[in-house]
XYZ file of N, CA and C in Angstrom:
546
model
N -3.840 -4.868 4.502
C -4.443 -4.729 3.200
C -5.497 -5.902 3.208
N -6.721 -5.532 2.637
C -7.735 -6.606 2.558
C -7.667 -7.202 1.213
N -7.107 -8.214 0.901
C -7.264 -8.959 -0.334
C -8.697 -9.375 -0.609
N -9.271 -9.804 0.584
C -10.637 -10.334 0.533
C -11.648 -9.149 -0.068
N -11.514 -8.046 0.567
C -12.414 -7.028 0.125
C -12.046 -6.429 -1.280
N -10.781 -6.343 -1.521
C -10.249 -5.923 -2.912
C -11.009 -6.768 -3.964
N -10.920 -8.129 -3.705
C -11.565 -9.027 -4.674
C -13.109 -8.905 -4.772
N -13.598 -8.625 -3.667
C -15.175 -8.381 -3.641
C -15.451 -7.267 -4.575
N -14.687 -6.149 -4.339
C -15.013 -4.826 -4.968
C -14.831 -4.993 -6.529
N -13.891 -5.732 -6.954
C -13.585 -6.080 -8.375
C -14.754 -6.997 -8.959
N -15.261 -8.013 -8.244
C -16.249 -8.832 -8.499
C -17.561 -8.080 -8.744
N -17.675 -7.102 -7.847
C -19.056 -6.323 -8.047
C -19.296 -5.750 -9.555
N -18.271 -5.717 -10.403
C -18.267 -5.199 -11.638
C -18.625 -6.178 -12.637
N -18.767 -7.561 -12.118
C -19.084 -8.646 -12.905
C -18.303 -9.807 -12.677
N -18.614 -11.111 -13.099
C -17.887 -12.263 -12.997
C -16.389 -12.037 -13.489
N -15.476 -12.663 -12.742
C -14.130 -12.617 -13.163
C -13.397 -13.959 -12.906
N -12.287 -14.258 -13.553
C -11.495 -15.354 -13.184
C -10.168 -14.837 -12.460
N -9.613 -15.767 -11.792
C -8.573 -15.363 -10.722
C -7.462 -14.576 -11.273
N -6.857 -14.897 -12.403
C -5.676 -14.108 -12.830
C -6.197 -12.679 -13.437
N -7.402 -12.604 -13.850
C -7.830 -11.237 -14.228
C -8.064 -10.366 -13.086
N -8.522 -11.035 -12.014
C -8.866 -10.332 -10.575
C -7.391 -9.856 -10.190
N -6.480 -10.681 -10.112
C -5.098 -10.244 -9.825
C -4.506 -9.129 -10.678
N -4.639 -9.182 -12.021
C -4.241 -8.143 -12.885
C -5.010 -6.775 -12.643
N -6.352 -6.998 -12.453
C -7.093 -5.693 -12.152
C -6.710 -5.090 -10.810
N -6.561 -5.859 -9.728
C -6.165 -5.320 -8.400
C -4.861 -4.597 -8.546
N -3.908 -5.154 -9.330
C -2.507 -4.489 -9.270
C -2.695 -3.334 -10.259
N -3.462 -3.210 -11.162
C -3.766 -1.894 -12.018
C -4.249 -0.860 -11.166
N -5.349 -1.371 -10.337
C -6.070 -0.337 -9.579
C -5.134 0.250 -8.485
N -4.147 -0.540 -7.976
C -3.277 -0.097 -6.971
C -1.975 0.316 -7.416
N -1.844 0.562 -8.770
C -0.618 1.039 -9.408
C 0.414 0.166 -9.167
N 0.236 -1.206 -8.969
C 1.336 -2.239 -8.972
C 1.977 -1.984 -7.529
N 1.526 -1.244 -6.643
C 2.104 -1.104 -5.456
C 2.064 -2.271 -4.477
N 1.051 -2.991 -4.708
C 0.905 -4.222 -3.737
C 0.663 -5.505 -4.700
N 1.630 -5.928 -5.225
C 1.481 -7.036 -6.047
C 0.879 -8.377 -5.312
N 0.053 -9.010 -6.101
C -0.693 -10.259 -5.444
C 0.061 -11.593 -5.935
N 0.266 -12.445 -5.225
C 0.640 -13.890 -5.640
C -0.733 -14.541 -6.184
N -0.720 -15.188 -7.350
C -1.968 -15.858 -7.820
C -2.417 -16.862 -6.847
N -1.518 -17.502 -6.095
C -1.997 -18.408 -5.015
C -2.878 -17.689 -3.797
N -2.416 -16.466 -3.581
C -3.232 -15.604 -2.696
C -4.689 -15.408 -3.119
N -4.724 -15.102 -4.525
C -5.997 -14.862 -5.064
C -6.880 -16.023 -5.046
N -6.481 -17.235 -5.414
C -7.183 -18.428 -5.435
C -7.558 -18.898 -4.152
N -6.586 -18.740 -3.011
C -6.884 -19.167 -1.717
C -8.140 -18.261 -1.153
N -7.899 -16.994 -1.320
C -8.935 -15.971 -0.938
C -10.345 -16.270 -1.656
N -10.262 -16.663 -2.850
C -11.529 -16.827 -3.683
C -12.167 -18.142 -3.017
N -11.389 -19.188 -2.736
C -11.858 -20.346 -1.959
C -12.541 -20.035 -0.708
N -11.963 -19.137 0.179
C -12.439 -18.754 1.463
C -13.766 -17.843 1.174
N -13.750 -17.172 0.295
C -15.037 -16.232 0.037
C -16.173 -17.285 -0.514
N -15.801 -18.181 -1.387
C -16.725 -19.138 -1.672
C -17.363 -19.877 -0.514
N -16.392 -20.435 0.315
C -16.780 -21.166 1.596
C -17.736 -20.397 2.546
N -17.399 -19.032 2.485
C -18.196 -18.036 3.343
C -19.535 -17.614 2.680
N -19.747 -18.087 1.402
C -21.067 -17.644 0.745
C -20.969 -16.188 0.091
N -19.795 -15.739 -0.035
C -19.657 -14.292 -0.564
C -19.470 -14.379 -2.224
N -19.107 -15.466 -2.603
C -18.861 -15.717 -4.161
C -19.321 -17.106 -4.449
N -19.722 -17.199 -5.810
C -19.912 -18.586 -6.219
C -19.321 -18.737 -7.649
N -19.064 -19.942 -7.910
C -18.571 -20.247 -9.315
C -19.790 -19.887 -10.267
N -19.420 -19.117 -11.406
C -20.317 -18.691 -12.294
C -20.006 -19.142 -13.768
N -19.742 -20.551 -13.877
C -19.231 -20.965 -15.196
C -18.039 -20.776 -15.478
N -17.656 -20.821 -16.846
C -16.421 -20.615 -17.357
C -16.269 -19.579 -18.462
N -15.191 -18.962 -18.737
C -15.096 -18.142 -19.746
C -14.752 -18.869 -20.993
N -14.656 -18.193 -22.147
C -14.338 -18.935 -23.427
C -12.974 -19.654 -23.465
N -12.070 -19.180 -22.592
C -10.941 -19.999 -22.403
C -10.843 -21.027 -21.590
N -11.995 -21.487 -20.880
C -12.220 -22.532 -19.958
C -11.733 -22.181 -18.490
N -11.498 -20.837 -18.242
C -11.325 -20.419 -16.773
C -12.564 -20.372 -15.910
N -12.234 -20.714 -14.847
C -13.464 -20.668 -13.856
C -13.776 -19.182 -13.523
N -15.154 -18.875 -13.683
C -15.418 -17.479 -13.266
C -16.059 -17.460 -11.956
N -15.829 -16.467 -11.196
C -16.395 -16.259 -9.780
C -17.277 -14.949 -9.970
N -18.473 -14.992 -9.182
C -19.420 -13.865 -9.092
C -19.775 -13.700 -7.682
N -20.063 -12.334 -7.414
C -20.501 -11.929 -6.080
C -21.937 -12.408 -5.830
N -22.146 -12.695 -4.650
C -23.449 -13.077 -4.138
C -24.106 -11.973 -3.270
N -25.271 -12.043 -2.853
C -25.970 -11.062 -2.020
C -25.110 -10.912 -0.818
N -24.711 -11.849 -0.180
C -23.875 -11.712 1.021
C -22.535 -11.070 0.795
N -21.963 -11.408 -0.447
C -20.709 -10.584 -0.669
C -21.038 -9.113 -0.914
N -22.139 -8.729 -1.574
C -22.476 -7.379 -1.710
C -22.572 -6.697 -0.437
N -23.439 -7.263 0.564
C -23.599 -6.876 1.810
C -22.150 -6.742 2.490
N -21.327 -7.653 2.547
C -20.127 -7.374 3.193
C -19.195 -6.371 2.622
N -19.321 -6.213 1.233
C -18.642 -5.215 0.493
C -19.184 -3.803 0.895
N -20.381 -3.650 0.974
C -21.096 -2.244 1.438
C -20.596 -1.997 2.819
N -20.631 -3.018 3.842
C -20.285 -2.778 5.053
C -18.800 -2.332 5.186
N -17.854 -3.039 4.376
C -16.427 -2.562 4.403
C -16.119 -1.206 3.961
N -16.977 -0.758 2.907
C -16.723 0.601 2.443
C -17.352 1.573 3.372
N -18.242 1.237 4.265
C -18.955 2.037 5.044
C -18.212 2.313 6.501
N -17.429 1.287 6.848
C -16.646 1.460 8.201
C -15.287 1.958 8.045
N -14.783 2.716 8.789
C -13.437 3.355 8.724
C -12.384 2.332 8.949
N -11.248 2.556 8.444
C -10.173 1.524 8.679
C -9.548 1.788 10.058
N -9.401 0.629 10.933
C -9.062 0.880 12.173
C -7.586 1.263 12.403
N -7.246 2.152 13.262
C -5.980 2.734 13.558
C -5.767 2.470 15.132
N -6.160 1.381 15.577
C -6.014 0.959 16.977
C -4.544 1.168 17.762
N -3.724 0.556 16.882
C -2.464 0.617 17.365
C -1.384 1.037 16.382
N -0.088 1.713 16.769
C 0.714 2.098 15.845
C 1.305 0.908 15.109
N 1.456 1.200 13.736
C 2.139 -0.008 13.100
C 3.526 -0.181 13.402
N 4.025 -1.486 13.443
C 5.467 -1.645 13.618
C 6.100 -1.225 12.536
N 7.092 -0.164 12.780
C 7.830 0.488 11.728
C 9.371 0.108 11.823
N 9.761 -0.553 10.900
C 11.349 -0.922 10.983
C 12.227 0.312 11.177
N 11.947 1.355 10.478
C 12.823 2.537 10.537
C 12.826 3.042 12.032
N 11.586 3.219 12.596
C 11.583 3.712 13.972
C 12.321 2.748 14.948
N 12.132 1.482 14.743
C 12.867 0.531 15.573
C 14.358 0.612 15.413
N 14.757 0.844 14.171
C 16.207 0.906 13.775
C 16.880 2.024 14.517
N 16.231 3.226 14.290
C 16.624 4.544 14.920
C 16.763 4.335 16.449
N 15.530 3.860 16.907
C 15.634 3.585 18.462
C 16.734 2.825 19.004
N 16.975 1.814 18.193
C 18.067 0.773 18.665
C 19.395 1.423 18.441
N 19.511 2.353 17.317
C 20.732 2.861 16.921
C 21.199 3.878 18.023
N 20.336 4.539 18.764
C 20.698 5.578 19.653
C 21.324 4.876 20.844
N 22.674 5.292 21.161
C 23.422 4.598 22.169
C 24.071 3.403 21.820
N 23.906 2.877 20.597
C 24.535 1.552 20.187
C 26.055 1.971 19.872
N 26.893 1.207 20.549
C 28.312 1.481 20.234
C 28.663 1.500 18.811
N 29.406 2.432 18.443
C 29.932 2.538 17.008
C 28.938 2.865 15.881
N 27.733 3.231 16.352
C 26.823 3.617 15.427
C 26.494 5.125 15.223
N 26.709 5.749 14.160
C 26.439 7.200 13.831
C 25.001 7.290 13.440
N 24.271 7.607 14.465
C 22.707 7.667 14.100
C 22.509 8.884 13.164
N 23.213 9.813 13.165
C 22.955 10.876 12.168
C 23.197 10.358 10.706
N 24.185 9.416 10.619
C 24.519 8.820 9.245
C 23.428 7.837 8.846
N 22.648 7.191 9.880
C 21.697 6.362 9.560
C 20.530 7.160 9.038
N 20.225 8.313 9.703
C 19.152 9.175 9.317
C 19.383 9.672 7.904
N 20.534 10.147 7.700
C 20.985 10.807 6.258
C 20.882 9.698 5.209
N 21.213 8.258 5.470
C 21.166 7.407 4.514
C 19.701 7.156 3.999
N 18.827 7.112 5.187
C 17.440 6.909 4.821
C 16.713 7.942 4.249
N 17.221 9.243 4.479
C 16.611 10.544 3.839
C 16.993 10.459 2.449
N 18.187 10.058 2.052
C 18.492 10.067 0.746
C 17.574 8.969 -0.107
N 17.504 7.746 0.645
C 16.769 6.703 0.026
C 15.354 7.121 -0.229
N 14.728 7.663 0.776
C 13.357 7.971 0.620
C 13.073 9.213 -0.383
N 14.089 10.118 -0.391
C 14.045 11.359 -1.444
C 14.007 10.724 -2.869
N 14.973 9.710 -3.125
C 15.060 9.002 -4.363
C 13.810 8.414 -4.811
N 13.150 7.697 -3.687
C 11.896 7.066 -4.097
C 10.833 7.937 -4.227
N 10.897 9.142 -3.458
C 9.760 10.197 -3.727
C 9.895 10.711 -5.090
N 11.086 11.017 -5.651
C 11.169 11.482 -7.057
C 10.521 10.530 -8.044
N 10.718 9.133 -7.844
C 10.293 8.058 -8.720
C 8.606 8.095 -8.588
N 8.099 8.235 -7.376
C 6.596 8.265 -7.248
C 6.052 9.549 -7.856
N 6.913 10.713 -7.848
C 6.229 11.957 -8.469
C 6.276 11.808 -9.867
N 7.319 11.061 -10.418
C 7.332 10.827 -11.880
C 6.277 9.976 -12.343
N 5.997 8.896 -11.600
C 4.851 7.971 -11.836
C 3.575 8.795 -11.803
N 3.371 9.598 -10.870
C 2.174 10.406 -10.731
C 2.059 11.239 -12.066
N 3.015 12.026 -12.393
C 3.133 12.848 -13.552
C 2.619 11.952 -14.941
N 3.319 10.804 -14.964
C 2.917 9.927 -16.073
C 1.441 9.476 -16.161
N 0.907 9.108 -14.863
C -0.418 8.858 -14.662
C -1.318 9.941 -15.165
N -0.939 11.138 -14.876
C -1.885 12.422 -15.088
C -1.756 12.673 -16.583
N -0.570 12.283 -17.257
C -0.520 12.568 -18.667
C -1.362 11.489 -19.472
N -1.711 10.527 -18.952
C -2.484 9.534 -19.576
C -3.840 9.778 -19.689
N -4.784 9.062 -19.120
C -6.213 9.430 -19.082
C -6.577 9.607 -17.495
N -6.507 10.817 -16.981
C -6.664 10.970 -15.586
C -8.177 10.999 -15.223
N -9.087 10.911 -16.120
C -10.462 10.627 -15.711
C -10.969 9.283 -15.713
N -10.085 8.418 -16.105
C -10.548 6.934 -16.327
C -10.479 6.373 -14.877
N -11.443 5.542 -14.411
C -11.326 5.039 -13.115
C -10.139 4.287 -12.628
N -9.423 3.574 -13.616
C -8.297 2.832 -13.175
C -7.196 3.799 -12.941
N -7.096 4.926 -13.757
C -5.982 5.909 -13.450
C -6.255 6.682 -12.209
N -7.524 7.045 -12.059
C -7.775 7.666 -10.774
C -7.405 6.893 -9.554
N -7.782 5.461 -9.570
C -7.315 4.660 -8.468
C -5.905 4.722 -8.288
N -5.251 4.564 -9.506
C -3.795 4.475 -9.423
C -3.349 5.912 -8.933
N -3.672 7.017 -9.194
C -3.372 8.242 -8.785
C -3.437 8.434 -7.276
N -4.627 7.866 -6.664
C -4.943 7.924 -5.203
C -3.924 7.217 -4.585
N -3.521 6.027 -5.083
C -2.547 5.191 -4.261
C -1.155 5.843 -4.367
N -0.771 6.395 -5.554
C 0.468 7.019 -5.689
C 0.439 8.318 -4.872
N -0.562 9.049 -4.603
C -0.416 10.129 -3.814
C -0.414 9.843 -2.428
N -1.048 8.895 -2.025
C -1.085 8.353 -0.677
C 0.533 7.920 -0.395
N 1.236 7.339 -1.329
C 2.560 6.836 -1.006
C 3.554 8.201 -1.065
N 3.183 9.201 -1.798
C 3.947 10.298 -1.949
C 3.787 11.022 -0.558
N 2.510 11.219 -0.003
C 2.342 11.750 1.372
C 3.201 11.128 2.362
N 3.212 9.720 2.392
C 3.888 9.063 3.321
C 5.323 9.377 3.351
N 5.928 9.353 1.996
C 7.317 9.585 1.927
C 7.734 10.985 2.323
N 6.775 12.015 1.978
C 7.018 13.252 2.436
C 7.058 13.364 3.927
N 6.112 12.816 4.496
C 6.122 12.653 6.039
C 7.217 12.015 6.526
N 7.701 11.096 5.968
C 8.956 10.265 6.563
C 10.198 11.166 6.504
N 10.258 12.062 5.318
C 11.210 12.944 5.211
C 11.285 14.018 6.366
N 10.036 14.523 6.554
C 9.896 15.492 7.618
C 10.216 14.941 9.054
N 9.803 13.656 9.215
C 10.161 12.982 10.519
C 11.705 12.855 10.682
N 12.327 12.416 9.590
C 13.771 12.202 9.696
C 14.496 13.653 9.853
N 13.889 14.668 9.386
C 14.464 16.096 9.702
C 14.304 16.403 11.092
N 13.040 15.923 11.708
C 12.961 16.203 13.063
C 13.928 15.217 13.987
N 14.095 13.992 13.575
C 15.055 13.287 14.131
C 16.506 13.875 14.256
N 16.902 14.348 13.166
C 18.163 15.004 12.990
C 18.276 16.207 13.980
N 17.223 17.050 13.905
C 17.238 18.048 14.804
C 17.277 17.876 16.292
N 16.519 16.703 16.508
C 16.527 16.309 17.994
C 17.978 15.663 18.513
N 18.560 15.050 17.489
C 19.954 14.433 17.731
C 20.853 15.499 17.851
N 20.821 16.594 17.100
C 21.612 17.729 17.162
C 21.458 18.464 18.545
N 20.297 18.664 18.887
C 19.953 19.379 20.247
C 20.524 18.494 21.477
N 20.371 17.123 21.300
C 20.796 16.251 22.406
C 22.481 16.323 22.473
N 22.970 16.389 21.306
C 24.465 16.357 21.215
C 25.054 17.707 21.869
N 24.319 18.824 21.477
C 24.576 20.078 22.034
C 24.462 20.302 23.465
N 23.299 19.673 24.017
C 23.078 19.673 25.479
C 24.043 18.665 26.213
N 24.457 17.656 25.694
C 25.238 16.809 26.534
C 26.723 17.232 26.364
N 27.203 17.970 25.366
C 28.403 18.522 25.147
C 28.832 19.890 26.027
N 27.794 20.453 26.375
C 27.936 21.730 27.147
C 28.317 21.442 28.579
N 29.283 21.956 29.077
C 29.687 21.687 30.539
C 28.709 22.340 31.533
């Protein structure tokens, strides 16, 4: 996740102070990726050092405002234009867990698969509930559209994980059948 580019995108809408950037980032992403306020200010410091943002005075509450520079706009446009790299597969704890469970003494891999499937199914129901709630609010508002896009991505990932777990269970059953036949 690029906090750097997320902050630049929010600053394109006008000067902001750090905690407002944090709040807006979390609202746009449906609270899926909470930010530590320290991350926000550290990132703003680096963006300022790199010439992509500048201090732009203070708001009425005395909070330092940051504004996007021309270099920041150029960087943001380049980020939006380039695809997100998928060079290597992400390290997935579940895949590692299942790979190591296979053949581990005393581990019922099918029980591990089933426990994960139950967990993901419960999470999926919650995400679908959140999506319905977002749709019932103001679905045309940019913040709600952004939240819906994030929720729908999470829903698709959960559905894919459930399909993969079903595939794993079927493979384990085939292997058990093949190894138990004389």
